[in-house]
């Protein structure tokens, strides 16, 4: 079936470096993508989203890139800080979904920031 | 009310017992969602409500699961005759129509 997945399960970076977390999706009808951060014992927290009519969107220290040709999504975190250590999930929603904001999540990437 | 709240945060029960989780969404949000998350995996959609109407249920929601949102505000998720495979984090989220989903901290269920 359609799925959203991540290339790497873990990523370790040095504090101050930039981080790039990748995500591949297979549903060509997906039109809305979101990145969530989940710290241990907590619920997912919205980071940034992007619609399929865009290929780049920037937030505070974060940038999401969307390549619809290869169905690839990435999250870039600038100047990574220890507080960025968490599991990062990409999620997608399709215009064909009738379920409101029902999201399909990938498996997650554990980001570890070393001081 | 600054966010989605869930209760209890942790529940340990014996196999065969019934459990109920409660979710209080952000007050002005009309949509409420239940997701299940097992260790190391992303959340999986279970069901969602718009106001008091339950509009969709996932195939993951077996007959032992029932969710309600009687007055269009808080919601409950009940699991009857729990099984060890039900052990998971049960996440509630709310949104205003198709806007951003705000998740609660989750209710962790352990079935012994």
Tab-separated table of C-alpha atoms in Angstrom:
chain	number	residue	atom	x	y	z
A	1	UNK	CA	0.000	0.000	0.000
A	2	UNK	CA	0.956	3.653	-0.036
A	3	UNK	CA	3.474	4.573	2.594
A	4	UNK	CA	5.763	7.264	3.828
A	5	UNK	CA	9.194	6.217	5.005
A	6	UNK	CA	12.586	7.532	5.957
A	7	UNK	CA	15.988	6.700	4.540
A	8	UNK	CA	17.914	6.529	7.821
A	9	UNK	CA	16.747	5.484	11.248
A	10	UNK	CA	19.445	7.441	13.148
A	11	UNK	CA	21.476	10.588	12.604
A	12	UNK	CA	24.220	11.888	14.855
A	13	UNK	CA	25.626	15.408	14.448
A	14	UNK	CA	27.843	17.819	16.326
A	15	UNK	CA	26.323	20.835	17.987
A	16	UNK	CA	26.399	23.761	15.594
A	17	UNK	CA	26.399	21.639	12.462
A	18	UNK	CA	23.520	21.557	10.025
A	19	UNK	CA	21.313	18.464	9.984
A	20	UNK	CA	19.452	16.989	7.055
A	21	UNK	CA	16.724	14.419	7.601
A	22	UNK	CA	15.243	12.700	4.586
A	23	UNK	CA	11.903	11.149	3.773
A	24	UNK	CA	10.591	9.238	0.770
A	25	UNK	CA	6.940	8.889	-0.034
A	26	UNK	CA	5.182	6.709	-2.558
A	27	UNK	CA	1.711	8.213	-2.881
A	28	UNK	CA	1.821	10.460	-5.923
A	29	UNK	CA	-1.505	11.963	-4.831
A	30	UNK	CA	0.042	13.351	-1.643
A	31	UNK	CA	-0.324	17.099	-1.615
A	32	UNK	CA	0.496	18.145	1.913
A	33	UNK	CA	3.537	17.210	3.974
A	34	UNK	CA	4.450	17.913	7.549
A	35	UNK	CA	7.482	17.394	9.738
A	36	UNK	CA	6.970	16.574	13.395
A	37	UNK	CA	9.438	16.429	16.264
A	38	UNK	CA	8.808	13.996	19.072
A	39	UNK	CA	10.787	14.061	22.283
A	40	UNK	CA	10.870	11.063	24.546
A	41	UNK	CA	7.603	10.591	26.403
A	42	UNK	CA	5.859	13.423	24.598
A	43	UNK	CA	3.440	13.783	21.724
A	44	UNK	CA	4.545	14.872	18.235
A	45	UNK	CA	5.123	18.581	17.860
A	46	UNK	CA	4.535	20.386	14.554
A	47	UNK	CA	7.690	21.845	13.024
A	48	UNK	CA	6.907	22.912	9.494
A	49	UNK	CA	4.671	21.984	6.597
A	50	UNK	CA	4.667	22.337	2.844
A	51	UNK	CA	2.095	21.932	0.111
A	52	UNK	CA	2.783	20.225	-3.178
A	53	UNK	CA	2.620	23.484	-5.125
A	54	UNK	CA	5.833	24.571	-3.408
A	55	UNK	CA	9.337	23.091	-3.445
A	56	UNK	CA	10.822	24.943	-0.490
A	57	UNK	CA	9.606	26.538	2.689
A	58	UNK	CA	11.613	28.122	5.462
A	59	UNK	CA	10.942	28.561	9.139
A	60	UNK	CA	13.054	29.523	12.072
A	61	UNK	CA	16.271	27.471	11.655
A	62	UNK	CA	14.365	24.889	9.618
A	63	UNK	CA	13.813	24.437	5.908
A	64	UNK	CA	11.706	21.833	4.177
A	65	UNK	CA	12.461	20.834	0.600
A	66	UNK	CA	10.051	18.910	-1.577
A	67	UNK	CA	11.050	17.116	-4.764
A	68	UNK	CA	7.890	15.782	-6.338
A	69	UNK	CA	9.747	14.253	-9.267
A	70	UNK	CA	11.463	11.699	-7.045
A	71	UNK	CA	8.894	11.850	-4.235
A	72	UNK	CA	11.407	13.039	-1.693
A	73	UNK	CA	11.080	15.363	1.268
A	74	UNK	CA	13.842	16.678	3.491
A	75	UNK	CA	14.124	18.688	6.672
A	76	UNK	CA	17.168	20.862	7.175
A	77	UNK	CA	17.983	22.148	10.631
A	78	UNK	CA	20.548	24.929	10.798
A	79	UNK	CA	23.016	25.233	13.664
A	80	UNK	CA	21.700	22.129	15.393
A	81	UNK	CA	21.398	22.411	19.155
A	82	UNK	CA	21.217	19.745	21.876
A	83	UNK	CA	17.542	20.611	22.301
A	84	UNK	CA	16.958	19.415	18.751
A	85	UNK	CA	17.691	15.838	19.810
A	86	UNK	CA	14.471	13.923	19.195
A	87	UNK	CA	12.754	11.622	16.732
A	88	UNK	CA	11.630	13.371	13.571
A	89	UNK	CA	8.696	12.110	11.534
A	90	UNK	CA	7.472	13.125	8.152
A	91	UNK	CA	3.771	12.791	7.518
A	92	UNK	CA	1.610	13.218	4.480
A	93	UNK	CA	-1.979	13.862	3.594
A	94	UNK	CA	-3.607	13.333	0.267
A	95	UNK	CA	-6.248	15.433	-1.401
A	96	UNK	CA	-8.023	12.161	-2.053
A	97	UNK	CA	-8.355	11.483	1.640
A	98	UNK	CA	-11.806	12.187	2.922
A	99	UNK	CA	-10.630	12.020	6.471
A	100	UNK	CA	-10.069	15.632	7.315
A	101	UNK	CA	-6.492	16.064	8.397
A	102	UNK	CA	-5.810	12.331	8.612
A	103	UNK	CA	-2.074	11.879	8.328
A	104	UNK	CA	0.102	8.964	7.331
A	105	UNK	CA	3.372	8.962	9.260
A	106	UNK	CA	6.735	7.506	8.382
A	107	UNK	CA	8.822	5.499	10.830
A	108	UNK	CA	10.980	8.329	12.165
A	109	UNK	CA	14.641	9.329	12.371
A	110	UNK	CA	16.363	9.623	15.734
A	111	UNK	CA	18.506	12.765	15.733
A	112	UNK	CA	21.254	12.927	18.340
A	113	UNK	CA	23.173	16.164	18.808
A	114	UNK	CA	26.556	15.758	20.439
A	115	UNK	CA	27.902	18.696	22.476
B	1	UNK	CA	-6.479	25.695	28.131
B	2	UNK	CA	-3.239	25.820	26.211
B	3	UNK	CA	-3.175	22.412	24.589
B	4	UNK	CA	-4.602	18.944	24.193
B	5	UNK	CA	-4.713	17.048	27.454
B	6	UNK	CA	-4.975	13.309	27.921
B	7	UNK	CA	-5.721	11.224	30.961
B	8	UNK	CA	-4.350	9.008	32.344
B	9	UNK	CA	-0.784	9.439	31.141
B	10	UNK	CA	0.067	5.872	32.056
B	11	UNK	CA	-2.115	2.820	32.547
B	12	UNK	CA	-1.008	-0.677	33.478
B	13	UNK	CA	-3.659	-3.337	33.265
B	14	UNK	CA	-4.024	-7.082	33.144
B	15	UNK	CA	-5.036	-8.863	29.985
B	16	UNK	CA	-8.793	-9.091	29.672
B	17	UNK	CA	-9.540	-5.894	31.575
B	18	UNK	CA	-11.233	-2.846	30.076
B	19	UNK	CA	-9.527	0.530	29.937
B	20	UNK	CA	-10.738	4.002	29.043
B	21	UNK	CA	-8.719	7.022	27.975
B	22	UNK	CA	-9.946	10.584	27.919
B	23	UNK	CA	-8.909	13.437	25.644
B	24	UNK	CA	-9.721	17.106	26.071
B	25	UNK	CA	-8.966	18.953	22.828
B	26	UNK	CA	-8.143	22.608	22.357
B	27	UNK	CA	-11.430	24.273	23.097
B	28	UNK	CA	-12.189	25.882	19.757
B	29	UNK	CA	-11.125	22.858	17.700
B	30	UNK	CA	-13.958	20.983	16.036
B	31	UNK	CA	-11.930	17.947	14.899
B	32	UNK	CA	-10.493	15.335	17.196
B	33	UNK	CA	-8.298	12.395	16.227
B	34	UNK	CA	-7.048	9.250	17.908
B	35	UNK	CA	-3.763	7.678	16.867
B	36	UNK	CA	-1.833	4.709	18.198
B	37	UNK	CA	1.942	4.607	18.367
B	38	UNK	CA	4.103	1.596	19.138
B	39	UNK	CA	7.747	1.853	20.100
B	40	UNK	CA	9.952	3.057	17.270
B	41	UNK	CA	7.077	3.577	14.876
B	42	UNK	CA	5.164	6.586	13.669
B	43	UNK	CA	1.633	7.212	14.879
B	44	UNK	CA	-1.125	5.252	13.103
B	45	UNK	CA	-4.548	6.747	12.529
B	46	UNK	CA	-7.411	5.118	14.422
B	47	UNK	CA	-10.420	7.388	14.101
B	48	UNK	CA	-11.571	10.984	13.938
B	49	UNK	CA	-14.544	13.115	14.888
B	50	UNK	CA	-15.906	16.328	13.540
B	51	UNK	CA	-17.875	17.780	16.412
B	52	UNK	CA	-19.773	14.782	17.834
B	53	UNK	CA	-19.858	12.767	14.604
B	54	UNK	CA	-17.367	9.952	14.158
B	55	UNK	CA	-16.531	10.295	10.479
B	56	UNK	CA	-13.980	7.583	9.914
B	57	UNK	CA	-12.559	4.511	11.601
B	58	UNK	CA	-9.392	2.720	10.599
B	59	UNK	CA	-9.294	-1.020	10.072
B	60	UNK	CA	-6.943	-0.990	13.079
B	61	UNK	CA	-9.943	-0.172	15.260
B	62	UNK	CA	-11.238	-3.628	16.072
B	63	UNK	CA	-14.613	-4.362	17.629
B	64	UNK	CA	-12.991	-4.171	21.053
B	65	UNK	CA	-12.269	-0.480	20.531
B	66	UNK	CA	-14.893	2.209	20.797
B	67	UNK	CA	-14.534	5.968	20.728
B	68	UNK	CA	-17.063	8.610	21.593
B	69	UNK	CA	-17.307	12.367	21.603
B	70	UNK	CA	-20.791	12.842	23.016
B	71	UNK	CA	-20.989	16.619	23.182
B	72	UNK	CA	-18.433	17.528	20.584
B	73	UNK	CA	-15.880	18.458	23.222
B	74	UNK	CA	-13.921	15.779	25.105
B	75	UNK	CA	-13.574	12.250	23.741
B	76	UNK	CA	-13.091	8.825	25.268
B	77	UNK	CA	-11.419	5.782	23.798
B	78	UNK	CA	-12.354	2.475	25.419
B	79	UNK	CA	-10.589	-0.810	24.865
B	80	UNK	CA	-12.478	-3.879	26.023
B	81	UNK	CA	-10.878	-7.220	26.894
B	82	UNK	CA	-7.386	-5.846	26.468
B	83	UNK	CA	-4.702	-7.966	24.828
B	84	UNK	CA	-0.937	-7.658	25.095
B	85	UNK	CA	-0.865	-6.395	21.524
B	86	UNK	CA	-2.845	-3.359	22.636
B	87	UNK	CA	0.177	-2.082	24.539
B	88	UNK	CA	1.035	1.224	22.907
B	89	UNK	CA	0.883	4.981	23.262
B	90	UNK	CA	-2.566	6.315	22.444
B	91	UNK	CA	-2.320	9.836	21.089
B	92	UNK	CA	-5.107	12.342	20.747
B	93	UNK	CA	-4.904	15.353	18.458
B	94	UNK	CA	-7.246	18.177	17.569
B	95	UNK	CA	-7.546	20.664	14.748
B	96	UNK	CA	-9.767	23.396	13.460
B	97	UNK	CA	-11.159	21.871	10.301
B	98	UNK	CA	-8.205	20.868	8.085
B	99	UNK	CA	-5.692	22.994	9.957
B	100	UNK	CA	-2.616	21.909	11.847
B	101	UNK	CA	-2.962	18.951	14.186
B	102	UNK	CA	-2.001	19.569	17.777
B	103	UNK	CA	-1.133	16.411	19.673
B	104	UNK	CA	-1.466	15.652	23.341
B	105	UNK	CA	1.228	13.969	25.401
B	106	UNK	CA	-0.411	10.579	24.968
B	107	UNK	CA	-1.687	7.828	27.222
B	108	UNK	CA	0.705	4.919	27.515
B	109	UNK	CA	-0.976	1.543	27.948
B	110	UNK	CA	0.837	-1.529	29.197
B	111	UNK	CA	-1.088	-4.801	29.161
B	112	UNK	CA	0.436	-7.519	31.310
